[in-house]
Amino acid sequence: MAFYGVHCRVAVFLSVLCFVFADDPMVEIASGKLVGKSETFWHPDVNINRTIHIYEGIPYAEPPVGDLRFRPPQSKVGWDGVYRATNFGSACIQAIDPLEEMSGTLSEDCLFLNVYVPVTHNTDRLPVMVWIHGGVFIMGSGNAFFKGTPLAAIGDVIAVSFNYRLGPLGFLSTGDEHAPGNYGLLDQMAAVQWVHDNIEAFGGDKDMVTLFGNSAGSLSCEYMLLSPLMQGLFHRVIMQSGNVFVKGYFSTDSRMQRKTAHGLGKLVGCERETTEELIQCLRAVQAEDFKDFMDIIATKDKLENIVGQTLPNIAFPPVVDGYFFTENPSRVAETMAFTKSGLDLMFGNMADEGMFFVAYGMPDMWEEPKLTMNKTVYESLMSSLLPGARMKTDQAVKDAIKLMYISWDDADLEDLNYADTLSQQLGDFYFICPADASARAYAKAGFNVYRYHMTHVPSKSTWPFKWMKAAHAEDLQFVFGWHFVDGMNWTMTKEEVEMTLKVMKYWTNFAKTGNPNLPRDDATFSEEEARHDWPLFKVPGLEYREIALTMSNRRALKAKECSFWNNFIPKLMKNTDPAMKCFADEDGSGKYAESANIEQ
Ligand SMILES: *[C@@H]1O[C@H](CO)[C@@H](O)[C@H](O)[C@H]1NC(C)=O
Ligand SMILES: *[C@@H]1O[C@H](CO)[C@@H](O)[C@H](O)[C@H]1NC(C)=O
Ligand SMILES: *[C@@H]1O[C@H](CO)[C@@H](O)[C@H](O)[C@H]1NC(C)=O
């Protein structure tokens, strides 16, 4: 176990000037020595008193600055002496957002990771859980919100989180060799490779690595699964609200990517003829200047004006770069043309995922205690919030969606509230039905698949609005046990404390065994909950666990809605415009997998 548990006894003054106290934990990894800090995990609501060794701000690659901007991450050059890993490293450059406050400074030099190790007298190597944060590939970090102390203490796992490049700095592509794109995904890959290469020094088991992530991080987890480069580096995957069949967040259109890159050049004073000159110029732009192009809506609007066509939902999405992806990953998932068989997978969603898009569509509602939406607003947002020019305008598609989602029983009421109608429509389209397509594809291909649906509306929301319900990302507070994080000041109700413990047990047990279920006599669960195990998701069968204050089993989540989005709508669009091979080709994000065994 290398230097794990070995404490420095002397003060050392070295290149990274530091003073090492006798109690500070230290490890030696390939690049050099690291000193971390010790924290005691103890909380009145849980009978656990454990020491956690914390290493924050470990550099896992060279700073991607200067000539390394828009290039794959380079291996970290080793250091002499002891590196002080006791504070979060900078988060990657992003637009000012609430995360900044908690995540510390922003910098282009941001490729850092954090490791949380429960101290144990057991000599067995510990399972490892590697978190990929979300944030639409334009914001977020592995810091602060994802402190792994509770997971490590309660679940007896090593928790790892990290930052990766975002926005144009992470994903700008010229569609050619001068800037192929996907640097943010390559950062993720480098972090997972770092875990594989170094986690034994912390007492971790490199043959028991689980990737887990939320939203764009969940999508990234599935990208790791589908990339030909990621062989043997991880063994289990938990995908929380984000799947490869989502539309609007991937591009196969290198001409459009090139036009977008030139468009950005125009905005920052880099109007150039060739992509080579463009990239050379963009490498000299101050990193902070890219901040202005890291918001979801304004950047896309500006660039759409310059490019003169509808862009994907984010202006700089992951792409087919010929390296991380040699083809569209949704096609790879559809045909299961990849070699990582035998992995254990978990998929899940929130009951009100679509509120996330409603919040973006109705910024004037952010301060309101209650969300109300009349029919006029609904009719405008129901199509404008869909991706691609065709979906936004096709009348037959609009009519079909209305038929599917409007509460016809009450549609004659003048003041009918359409907020939920829109939220359910968008939640199904962007999250639940892509997860359904993925879960079905992997289950049919013989993977162990567990599926969940979280319906509990938390007493304290992650969002600054009052009306989000069981919204996108509300699972994070339960998975990371925010109630137990010092300094976070996040209090849950007594029932929610029980729920977060159950969720953490499910997640960490899945990381250990590939099965979230605990032994029947585990006191975390009620007798009734323990009697009914969380069943495997199979086709047919379609069973899943409803995650709420009380856990229960259900089946066929949104089966009709998902057949609508995954089968009917593509066919409808093909029929109304036979020239269109498939609607999904429009923005290059591929055709949905079949969602049911029914061939019409
Ligand atoms: C936790 O354990 C440590 C060491 O065994 C002990 O000193 C400390 O008092 C305990 N804390 C609580 C709150 O039980
Ligand atoms: C619908 O709501 C919007 C925004 O609140 C408002 O501007 C509009 O007048 C309303 N339309 C009708 C027909 O009530
Ligand atoms: C913790 O949260 C409570 C309620 O939200 C608030 O009143 C209190 O000021 C907060 N404390 C700190 C230290 O932030």
XYZ file of C-alpha atoms and ligand atoms in Angstrom:
642
model
C 0.000 0.000 0.000
C 2.957 2.231 -0.707
C 3.024 5.350 1.418
C -0.572 5.182 2.531
C -0.785 5.906 6.236
C 2.856 6.904 6.504
C 3.115 10.252 8.238
C 5.826 12.822 7.844
C 7.689 13.305 11.033
C 9.861 16.190 9.978
C 9.252 19.584 8.574
C 10.397 19.780 4.985
C 11.063 22.856 2.892
C 11.065 22.002 -0.743
C 10.263 23.282 -4.193
C 6.550 23.532 -3.396
C 7.383 25.197 -0.111
C 5.464 23.375 2.546
C 5.399 22.527 6.179
C 4.224 19.039 6.905
C 2.662 18.349 10.272
C 3.076 15.033 11.988
C -0.590 14.095 11.538
C -0.923 15.019 7.903
C -1.415 12.019 5.634
C 1.053 11.541 2.826
C 1.188 9.359 -0.285
C 3.699 8.908 -3.044
C 2.370 8.630 -6.582
C 4.152 8.441 -9.921
C 4.647 12.220 -10.150
C 5.912 12.675 -6.617
C 4.882 13.010 -2.978
C 1.572 14.486 -1.865
C 0.523 15.668 1.530
C -3.158 15.935 2.377
C -5.183 16.613 5.494
C -7.200 14.579 7.985
C -10.805 15.200 8.879
C -13.001 13.406 11.337
C -16.382 12.440 10.019
C -18.844 12.489 12.813
C -22.468 13.564 12.809
C -25.190 13.206 15.457
C -27.578 11.680 12.874
C -25.370 8.766 11.992
C -23.386 6.519 14.248
C -20.093 6.764 12.376
C -16.896 8.295 13.680
C -14.152 7.929 11.089
C -11.009 9.613 9.946
C -10.962 10.612 6.291
C -7.756 11.510 4.510
C -8.394 14.286 2.065
C -6.224 15.268 -0.889
C -7.601 18.237 -2.786
C -6.183 20.057 -5.770
C -3.914 17.299 -7.122
C -2.741 18.235 -10.649
C -3.548 15.309 -12.962
C -2.172 16.862 -16.164
C 0.013 19.778 -17.204
C -1.805 23.141 -17.186
C -3.564 23.338 -20.587
C -2.346 26.873 -21.239
C -0.373 28.675 -23.925
C 0.491 26.311 -26.746
C -1.407 23.518 -24.957
C -4.740 25.325 -25.340
C -7.050 23.348 -27.694
C -4.806 20.304 -27.351
C -5.197 16.985 -25.522
C -4.001 17.128 -21.887
C -0.320 16.306 -21.415
C 0.969 14.017 -18.653
C 1.900 15.838 -15.482
C 5.630 16.333 -15.173
C 6.826 14.975 -11.832
C 7.871 17.214 -8.966
C 10.551 17.077 -6.298
C 9.616 17.390 -2.692
C 6.094 17.338 -1.334
C 3.064 18.758 -3.118
C 0.513 20.289 -0.779
C -2.883 18.879 -1.761
C -4.939 20.520 0.952
C -7.112 22.996 -0.952
C -9.272 22.779 -4.059
C -7.493 23.737 -7.256
C -8.985 26.439 -9.449
C -12.170 25.576 -11.305
C -12.020 25.892 -15.098
C -12.901 29.199 -16.745
C -16.693 29.609 -16.920
C -19.269 32.390 -16.838
C -19.820 33.824 -13.374
C -22.273 31.580 -11.645
C -23.156 30.546 -8.111
C -20.587 27.771 -8.300
C -17.725 30.202 -8.355
C -18.364 31.300 -4.816
C -18.012 27.777 -3.491
C -15.427 26.452 -5.894
C -12.789 29.089 -5.396
C -10.927 30.834 -8.155
C -11.353 30.298 -11.874
C -8.347 29.693 -14.083
C -7.382 28.096 -17.344
C -4.913 26.127 -15.213
C -7.650 23.923 -13.759
C -6.854 20.247 -14.305
C -7.040 19.181 -10.670
C -8.641 16.303 -8.884
C -9.665 15.496 -5.317
C -9.380 12.186 -3.458
C -11.249 11.217 -0.246
C -9.958 8.124 1.532
C -11.603 6.514 4.575
C -8.967 5.308 7.025
C -9.378 1.617 7.580
C -7.508 -1.098 9.423
C -8.707 -3.589 6.859
C -5.968 -4.382 4.353
C -8.358 -4.984 1.432
C -8.140 -2.433 -1.299
C -11.110 -0.076 -1.399
C -13.565 0.332 -4.290
C -13.214 3.652 -6.081
C -15.965 5.995 -7.263
C -14.985 8.679 -9.775
C -17.410 11.566 -10.144
C -17.875 13.461 -13.424
C -19.633 16.752 -12.712
C -22.396 18.183 -14.895
C -23.080 21.713 -16.127
C -23.940 21.425 -19.829
C -20.194 21.313 -20.705
C -19.961 25.020 -19.908
C -19.935 25.229 -16.123
C -19.319 23.362 -12.892
C -16.352 21.782 -11.171
C -15.461 18.762 -9.084
C -15.020 21.011 -6.055
C -17.189 21.945 -3.071
C -20.546 20.378 -3.948
C -18.860 17.034 -4.477
C -16.842 16.657 -1.323
C -16.497 12.894 -1.011
C -16.181 12.791 2.786
C -19.706 11.428 3.514
C -19.543 8.821 0.721
C -16.114 7.700 1.931
C -17.167 7.519 5.593
C -20.612 6.011 5.139
C -19.985 3.853 2.084
C -16.403 2.771 2.737
C -15.198 3.746 -0.734
C -12.565 6.107 -2.094
C -14.332 9.035 -3.755
C -12.646 11.053 -6.502
C -13.833 14.218 -8.250
C -12.116 16.442 -10.803
C -12.377 19.440 -13.123
C -12.293 19.324 -16.914
C -12.146 22.092 -19.520
C -15.437 23.756 -20.432
C -17.047 25.840 -23.174
C -14.852 26.811 -26.141
C -11.680 26.084 -24.117
C -12.910 22.519 -23.670
C -14.768 21.880 -26.892
C -14.021 24.335 -29.697
C -13.562 22.414 -32.925
C -12.467 23.516 -36.370
C -13.515 20.123 -37.696
C -9.961 19.435 -38.838
C -6.530 18.617 -37.399
C -5.844 22.160 -36.182
C -8.406 21.889 -33.376
C -10.279 18.581 -33.463
C -12.322 19.308 -30.287
C -13.293 17.171 -27.236
C -10.413 18.440 -25.001
C -12.808 18.356 -22.054
C -13.578 14.686 -22.712
C -9.867 13.942 -23.077
C -9.338 15.642 -19.701
C -11.949 13.303 -18.244
C -10.151 10.375 -19.804
C -6.829 11.579 -18.373
C -8.395 11.828 -14.909
C -9.775 8.275 -15.151
C -6.375 7.076 -16.419
C -4.744 8.881 -13.455
C -7.036 6.964 -11.087
C -6.085 3.701 -12.794
C -2.371 4.505 -12.530
C -2.261 6.005 -9.030
C -5.180 4.938 -6.844
C -3.340 1.946 -5.368
C -1.064 4.391 -3.564
C -4.174 5.611 -1.706
C -5.319 2.077 -0.891
C -7.776 1.905 -3.798
C -8.564 -1.038 -6.050
C -7.862 -0.110 -9.666
C -9.867 -3.148 -10.738
C -13.008 -1.881 -9.024
C -13.616 1.582 -10.431
C -17.110 3.022 -10.825
C -17.737 6.132 -12.894
C -20.724 8.203 -11.854
C -21.975 11.524 -13.071
C -24.925 13.816 -13.418
C -26.353 15.571 -16.480
C -23.460 16.373 -18.860
C -21.351 14.289 -16.466
C -23.753 11.389 -16.905
C -23.608 11.825 -20.658
C -19.811 11.833 -20.314
C -19.962 8.551 -18.384
C -21.786 7.008 -21.322
C -19.263 8.559 -23.721
C -16.501 6.797 -21.757
C -18.429 3.575 -22.169
C -18.700 4.085 -25.922
C -15.253 5.491 -26.726
C -12.851 2.972 -28.230
C -10.062 4.500 -26.114
C -11.399 3.657 -22.693
C -10.630 -0.043 -22.307
C -10.266 -1.638 -18.886
C -10.116 1.618 -16.934
C -13.495 1.269 -15.194
C -15.943 -1.478 -14.373
C -19.269 0.048 -13.396
C -21.141 3.154 -14.437
C -23.923 5.175 -12.793
C -25.658 7.599 -15.146
C -27.773 10.204 -13.359
C -29.921 12.173 -15.803
C -27.997 12.270 -19.066
C -27.704 9.779 -21.916
C -26.203 9.458 -25.342
C -29.537 9.498 -27.174
C -30.236 13.054 -26.074
C -30.507 15.403 -29.024
C -28.896 18.804 -29.343
C -25.670 18.222 -27.411
C -23.450 16.540 -29.980
C -22.243 17.483 -33.436
C -21.110 15.433 -36.404
C -21.205 18.418 -38.725
C -17.604 19.551 -39.159
C -18.581 22.366 -41.550
C -20.848 23.847 -38.926
C -18.147 23.440 -36.272
C -15.688 25.286 -38.497
C -18.151 28.098 -39.138
C -18.846 28.374 -35.409
C -15.115 28.502 -34.615
C -14.625 31.282 -37.178
C -17.684 33.013 -35.684
C -16.067 32.988 -32.259
C -12.875 34.293 -33.873
C -14.810 37.215 -35.255
C -16.155 38.052 -31.789
C -12.714 38.086 -30.145
C -10.736 39.835 -32.880
C -9.434 36.712 -34.619
C -10.985 36.985 -38.061
C -8.668 34.779 -40.145
C -8.687 32.938 -43.468
C -7.554 29.475 -42.449
C -8.316 27.371 -39.399
C -4.583 27.175 -38.686
C -4.324 30.964 -38.452
C -7.555 31.123 -36.498
C -6.332 28.713 -33.840
C -2.957 30.427 -33.639
C -4.763 33.693 -32.959
C -7.222 32.107 -30.476
C -4.286 30.658 -28.525
C -3.123 34.200 -27.838
C -6.472 35.464 -26.505
C -6.648 36.016 -22.728
C -8.375 33.013 -21.134
C -10.719 35.336 -19.203
C -12.006 36.721 -22.491
C -13.640 33.349 -23.213
C -15.860 33.795 -20.146
C -18.210 35.875 -22.255
C -18.911 32.849 -24.452
C -19.793 30.406 -21.743
C -23.450 31.054 -21.102
C -26.055 28.817 -22.675
C -28.340 31.188 -24.493
C -26.559 34.438 -25.393
C -23.476 32.784 -26.916
C -25.572 30.519 -29.078
C -27.743 33.424 -30.227
C -24.708 35.551 -31.114
C -23.040 32.744 -33.027
C -26.236 31.700 -34.792
C -26.472 35.235 -36.127
C -22.953 35.038 -37.531
C -23.138 31.451 -38.757
C -26.615 31.901 -40.195
C -28.003 28.548 -39.145
C -29.460 26.822 -36.104
C -26.706 25.482 -33.844
C -26.994 22.605 -31.385
C -28.274 23.556 -27.900
C -24.727 24.417 -26.900
C -22.481 26.204 -29.361
C -19.434 24.044 -28.555
C -20.617 20.457 -28.061
C -18.627 17.211 -28.111
C -17.885 16.102 -31.686
C -16.631 13.206 -33.785
C -12.932 14.092 -33.545
C -11.530 10.954 -35.153
C -9.836 10.018 -31.894
C -12.052 9.913 -28.807
C -14.918 9.207 -31.196
C -14.436 7.815 -34.668
C -18.182 7.871 -35.226
C -21.352 9.214 -33.661
C -21.569 7.574 -30.207
C -25.358 7.260 -30.412
C -24.896 5.019 -33.448
C -22.322 3.000 -31.534
C -24.830 2.585 -28.696
C -27.580 1.654 -31.133
C -25.586 -1.108 -32.728
C -23.724 -2.004 -29.524
C -20.622 -1.970 -31.700
C -18.184 -1.670 -28.826
C -16.339 -4.165 -26.753
C -16.924 -3.337 -23.110
C -19.281 -6.161 -22.261
C -19.948 -7.404 -18.758
C -20.076 -3.978 -17.130
C -22.692 -3.160 -14.509
C -24.794 -0.119 -15.299
C -27.268 2.032 -13.409
C -29.499 4.643 -15.044
C -31.849 7.067 -13.434
C -33.847 10.228 -13.704
C -35.722 12.779 -11.679
C -39.521 12.996 -11.914
C -39.462 16.678 -12.904
C -36.321 16.888 -15.054
C -38.014 19.219 -17.523
C -38.354 22.043 -14.990
C -34.702 22.766 -15.776
C -35.658 23.804 -19.305
C -38.773 25.607 -18.144
C -36.519 27.674 -15.868
C -34.372 28.630 -18.853
C -37.421 29.367 -20.974
C -39.018 31.604 -18.354
C -36.263 33.632 -16.679
C -38.868 36.159 -15.482
C -40.336 33.436 -13.280
C -37.210 32.931 -11.202
C -38.432 34.992 -8.286
C -42.005 33.710 -8.333
C -43.181 31.333 -5.609
C -45.447 29.446 -8.016
C -45.015 28.542 -11.650
C -47.950 29.360 -13.868
C -47.995 29.127 -17.625
C -50.863 29.886 -19.959
C -51.542 28.186 -23.255
C -49.928 30.927 -25.366
C -46.625 30.700 -23.540
C -46.779 26.901 -23.621
C -47.325 26.867 -27.371
C -44.339 29.077 -27.967
C -41.940 27.247 -25.626
C -42.989 23.689 -26.496
C -41.249 23.958 -29.850
C -38.674 26.702 -29.319
C -37.045 24.662 -26.541
C -36.621 21.670 -28.847
C -33.335 21.318 -30.757
C -32.844 21.774 -34.494
C -34.625 23.990 -37.002
C -36.953 21.262 -38.177
C -38.342 20.314 -34.760
C -38.899 23.959 -33.927
C -41.107 24.517 -36.970
C -42.798 21.290 -38.065
C -46.538 21.726 -37.464
C -47.279 17.996 -37.561
C -44.725 17.446 -34.821
C -46.216 20.235 -32.703
C -49.717 18.821 -33.080
C -48.554 15.344 -32.163
C -46.778 16.619 -29.043
C -49.888 18.511 -27.943
C -52.026 15.450 -28.458
C -49.618 13.480 -26.299
C -49.076 15.928 -23.449
C -51.999 18.318 -22.961
C -54.437 17.349 -20.195
C -57.399 17.079 -22.517
C -59.792 16.420 -19.648
C -59.357 20.045 -18.586
C -58.260 21.694 -21.813
C -61.477 23.749 -21.988
C -60.569 25.664 -18.844
C -59.463 29.212 -19.672
C -56.896 29.296 -16.870
C -55.456 25.801 -17.173
C -51.834 25.774 -15.986
C -49.537 24.322 -18.676
C -46.342 24.385 -16.598
C -46.348 20.662 -15.861
C -47.342 19.867 -19.421
C -44.200 21.578 -20.678
C -41.997 20.177 -17.936
C -43.116 16.605 -18.610
C -42.743 17.021 -22.373
C -39.194 18.364 -22.094
C -38.190 16.020 -19.293
C -39.253 13.037 -21.368
C -37.634 14.375 -24.525
C -34.272 15.394 -23.062
C -33.810 12.947 -20.207
C -36.217 10.109 -19.550
C -36.668 8.764 -23.073
C -32.954 8.940 -23.945
C -32.345 6.969 -20.709
C -35.081 4.553 -21.739
C -33.423 3.995 -25.126
C -30.026 3.457 -23.476
C -31.339 1.155 -20.739
C -33.161 -0.980 -23.299
C -30.155 -1.185 -25.621
C -27.742 -2.275 -22.869
C -30.213 -4.652 -21.225
C -30.868 -6.367 -24.554
C -27.128 -6.631 -25.145
C -26.768 -8.540 -21.877
C -25.443 -5.875 -19.521
C -26.611 -5.847 -15.899
C -28.839 -2.772 -15.816
C -30.507 -1.158 -12.799
C -32.850 1.743 -13.300
C -34.250 4.286 -10.835
C -36.664 7.197 -10.862
C -36.381 9.744 -8.052
C -39.722 11.330 -7.171
C -39.045 12.903 -3.799
C -39.384 16.693 -3.749
C -36.582 17.843 -1.423
C -37.392 20.165 1.471
C -34.442 22.319 0.416
C -33.881 22.859 -3.292
C -30.572 23.060 -5.110
C -32.233 25.630 -7.357
C -32.975 29.243 -6.487
C -36.669 28.875 -7.414
C -39.521 27.585 -5.346
C -41.337 25.593 -7.992
C -38.826 23.125 -9.331
C -40.191 20.014 -7.518
C -38.157 16.794 -8.055
C -36.003 18.692 -10.524
C -32.863 17.921 -12.478
C -29.853 17.640 -10.132
C -31.877 17.327 -6.911
C -30.394 13.821 -6.630
C -26.954 15.317 -5.890
C -27.759 16.358 -2.322
C -28.788 12.771 -1.541
C -25.946 10.993 -3.360
C -23.273 13.220 -1.777
C -24.947 13.461 1.626
C -24.858 17.257 1.803
C -26.583 17.058 5.171
C -23.298 15.664 6.531
C -20.883 18.064 4.862
C -19.203 20.468 7.254
C -19.608 24.075 6.238
C -22.332 23.337 3.724
C -25.141 24.161 6.135
C -27.545 21.855 4.343
C -30.172 20.496 6.687
C -32.579 17.766 5.739
C -35.665 16.475 7.495
C -35.361 13.330 9.586
C -36.976 11.265 6.820
C -34.639 12.783 4.235
C -31.621 11.897 6.364
C -32.819 8.285 6.206
C -33.311 8.628 2.470
C -29.825 10.024 1.838
C -28.319 7.158 3.833
C -30.282 4.658 1.729
C -29.192 6.336 -1.502
C -25.541 6.404 -0.433
C -25.767 2.711 0.511
C -27.309 1.852 -2.865
C -24.666 3.765 -4.792
C -21.670 2.508 -2.846
C -22.937 -1.063 -2.725
C -23.360 -0.955 -6.472
C -19.748 0.262 -6.684
C -18.628 -2.699 -4.567
C -20.686 -5.526 -6.012
C -22.432 -4.358 -9.180
C -25.731 -4.743 -7.347
C -27.241 -1.899 -5.296
C -29.151 -4.241 -2.960
C -27.851 -4.740 0.551
C -28.106 -7.857 2.662
C -31.698 -8.268 3.893
C -30.722 -7.597 7.491
C -29.085 -4.229 6.777
C -30.732 -1.821 9.181
C -30.731 1.052 6.683
C -33.916 -0.217 5.079
C -37.348 -0.939 6.470
C -38.522 -4.548 6.496
C -40.894 -3.826 3.657
C -38.169 -2.199 1.557
C -35.732 -4.984 2.263
C -38.272 -7.672 1.365
C -38.460 -6.367 -2.195
C -35.053 -6.084 -3.777
C -34.363 -3.514 -6.465
C -34.848 -5.747 -9.548
C -32.724 -5.774 -12.693
C -34.132 -3.780 -15.603
C -34.984 -6.261 -18.359
C -36.775 -6.153 -21.695
C -39.570 -7.187 -21.381
C -40.211 -6.410 -17.730
C -38.982 -2.802 -17.541
C -38.769 -2.821 -13.757
C -37.196 0.018 -11.842
C -36.817 1.360 -8.311
C -38.714 4.440 -7.320
C -36.418 6.428 -5.052
C -38.337 8.458 -2.493
C -38.607 8.560 1.294
C -39.845 4.986 0.963
C -38.265 2.870 -1.763
C -40.539 0.774 -3.954
C -40.548 -1.119 -7.241
C -42.466 -0.033 -10.341
C -42.450 -0.912 -14.017
C -42.674 0.588 -17.504
C -41.657 4.168 -16.767
C -43.209 6.460 -19.399
C -43.319 3.562 -21.861
C -45.931 5.241 -24.035
C -44.235 8.642 -24.027
C -40.906 7.050 -24.887
C -42.365 5.071 -27.749
C -43.767 8.405 -28.919
C -40.394 10.184 -28.867
C -38.206 7.275 -29.850
C -40.372 5.676 -32.562
C -43.353 7.725 -33.572
C -41.859 11.204 -33.941
C -38.907 10.072 -36.097
C -41.340 8.224 -38.356
C -43.718 11.158 -38.503
C -40.925 13.482 -39.542
C -39.704 11.056 -42.155
C -43.224 10.796 -43.525
C -43.895 14.516 -43.645
C -40.580 15.128 -45.406
C -39.372 11.970 -47.148
C -36.227 13.776 -48.304
C -35.142 13.854 -44.698
C -33.426 10.551 -44.003
C -34.149 10.943 -40.347
C -34.952 14.017 -38.271
C -32.089 13.392 -35.937
C -29.577 13.700 -38.758
C -30.382 17.368 -38.996
C -28.165 18.281 -36.102
C -26.030 15.242 -36.516
C -26.980 13.569 -33.278
C -28.153 10.335 -34.758
C -31.290 8.266 -34.769
C -32.855 7.042 -31.566
C -32.608 3.400 -30.711
C -35.858 1.550 -31.100
C -37.710 1.946 -27.858
C -39.855 -1.140 -28.074
C -39.837 -4.470 -29.795
C -42.696 -3.387 -31.993
C -41.848 -2.814 -35.622
C -44.596 -0.826 -37.276
C -14.419 9.906 17.594
O -13.325 9.038 17.793
C -12.181 9.682 18.319
C -11.012 8.698 18.334
O -11.432 7.409 18.627
C -12.500 10.216 19.699
O -11.383 10.906 20.236
C -13.662 11.196 19.577
O -14.062 11.655 20.866
C -14.849 10.532 18.897
N -15.859 11.563 18.651
C -17.141 11.374 18.949
C -18.029 12.545 18.709
O -17.584 10.337 19.355
C -49.982 34.567 -21.123
O -48.942 34.872 -20.223
C -48.036 35.847 -20.714
C -46.851 35.924 -19.750
O -47.279 35.952 -18.439
C -48.774 37.166 -20.907
O -47.886 38.138 -21.403
C -49.920 36.945 -21.880
O -50.689 38.109 -21.981
C -50.822 35.800 -21.435
N -51.762 35.490 -22.497
C -53.037 35.235 -22.278
C -53.868 34.941 -23.481
O -53.521 35.236 -21.165
C -27.526 28.124 7.548
O -28.816 28.083 6.955
C -29.800 28.712 7.747
C -31.172 28.459 7.101
O -31.100 28.397 5.712
C -29.460 30.205 7.871
O -30.430 30.860 8.640
C -28.084 30.327 8.516
O -27.693 31.684 8.551
C -27.038 29.547 7.740
N -25.768 29.538 8.443
C -24.609 29.733 7.829
C -23.408 29.655 8.700
O -24.511 29.960 6.627
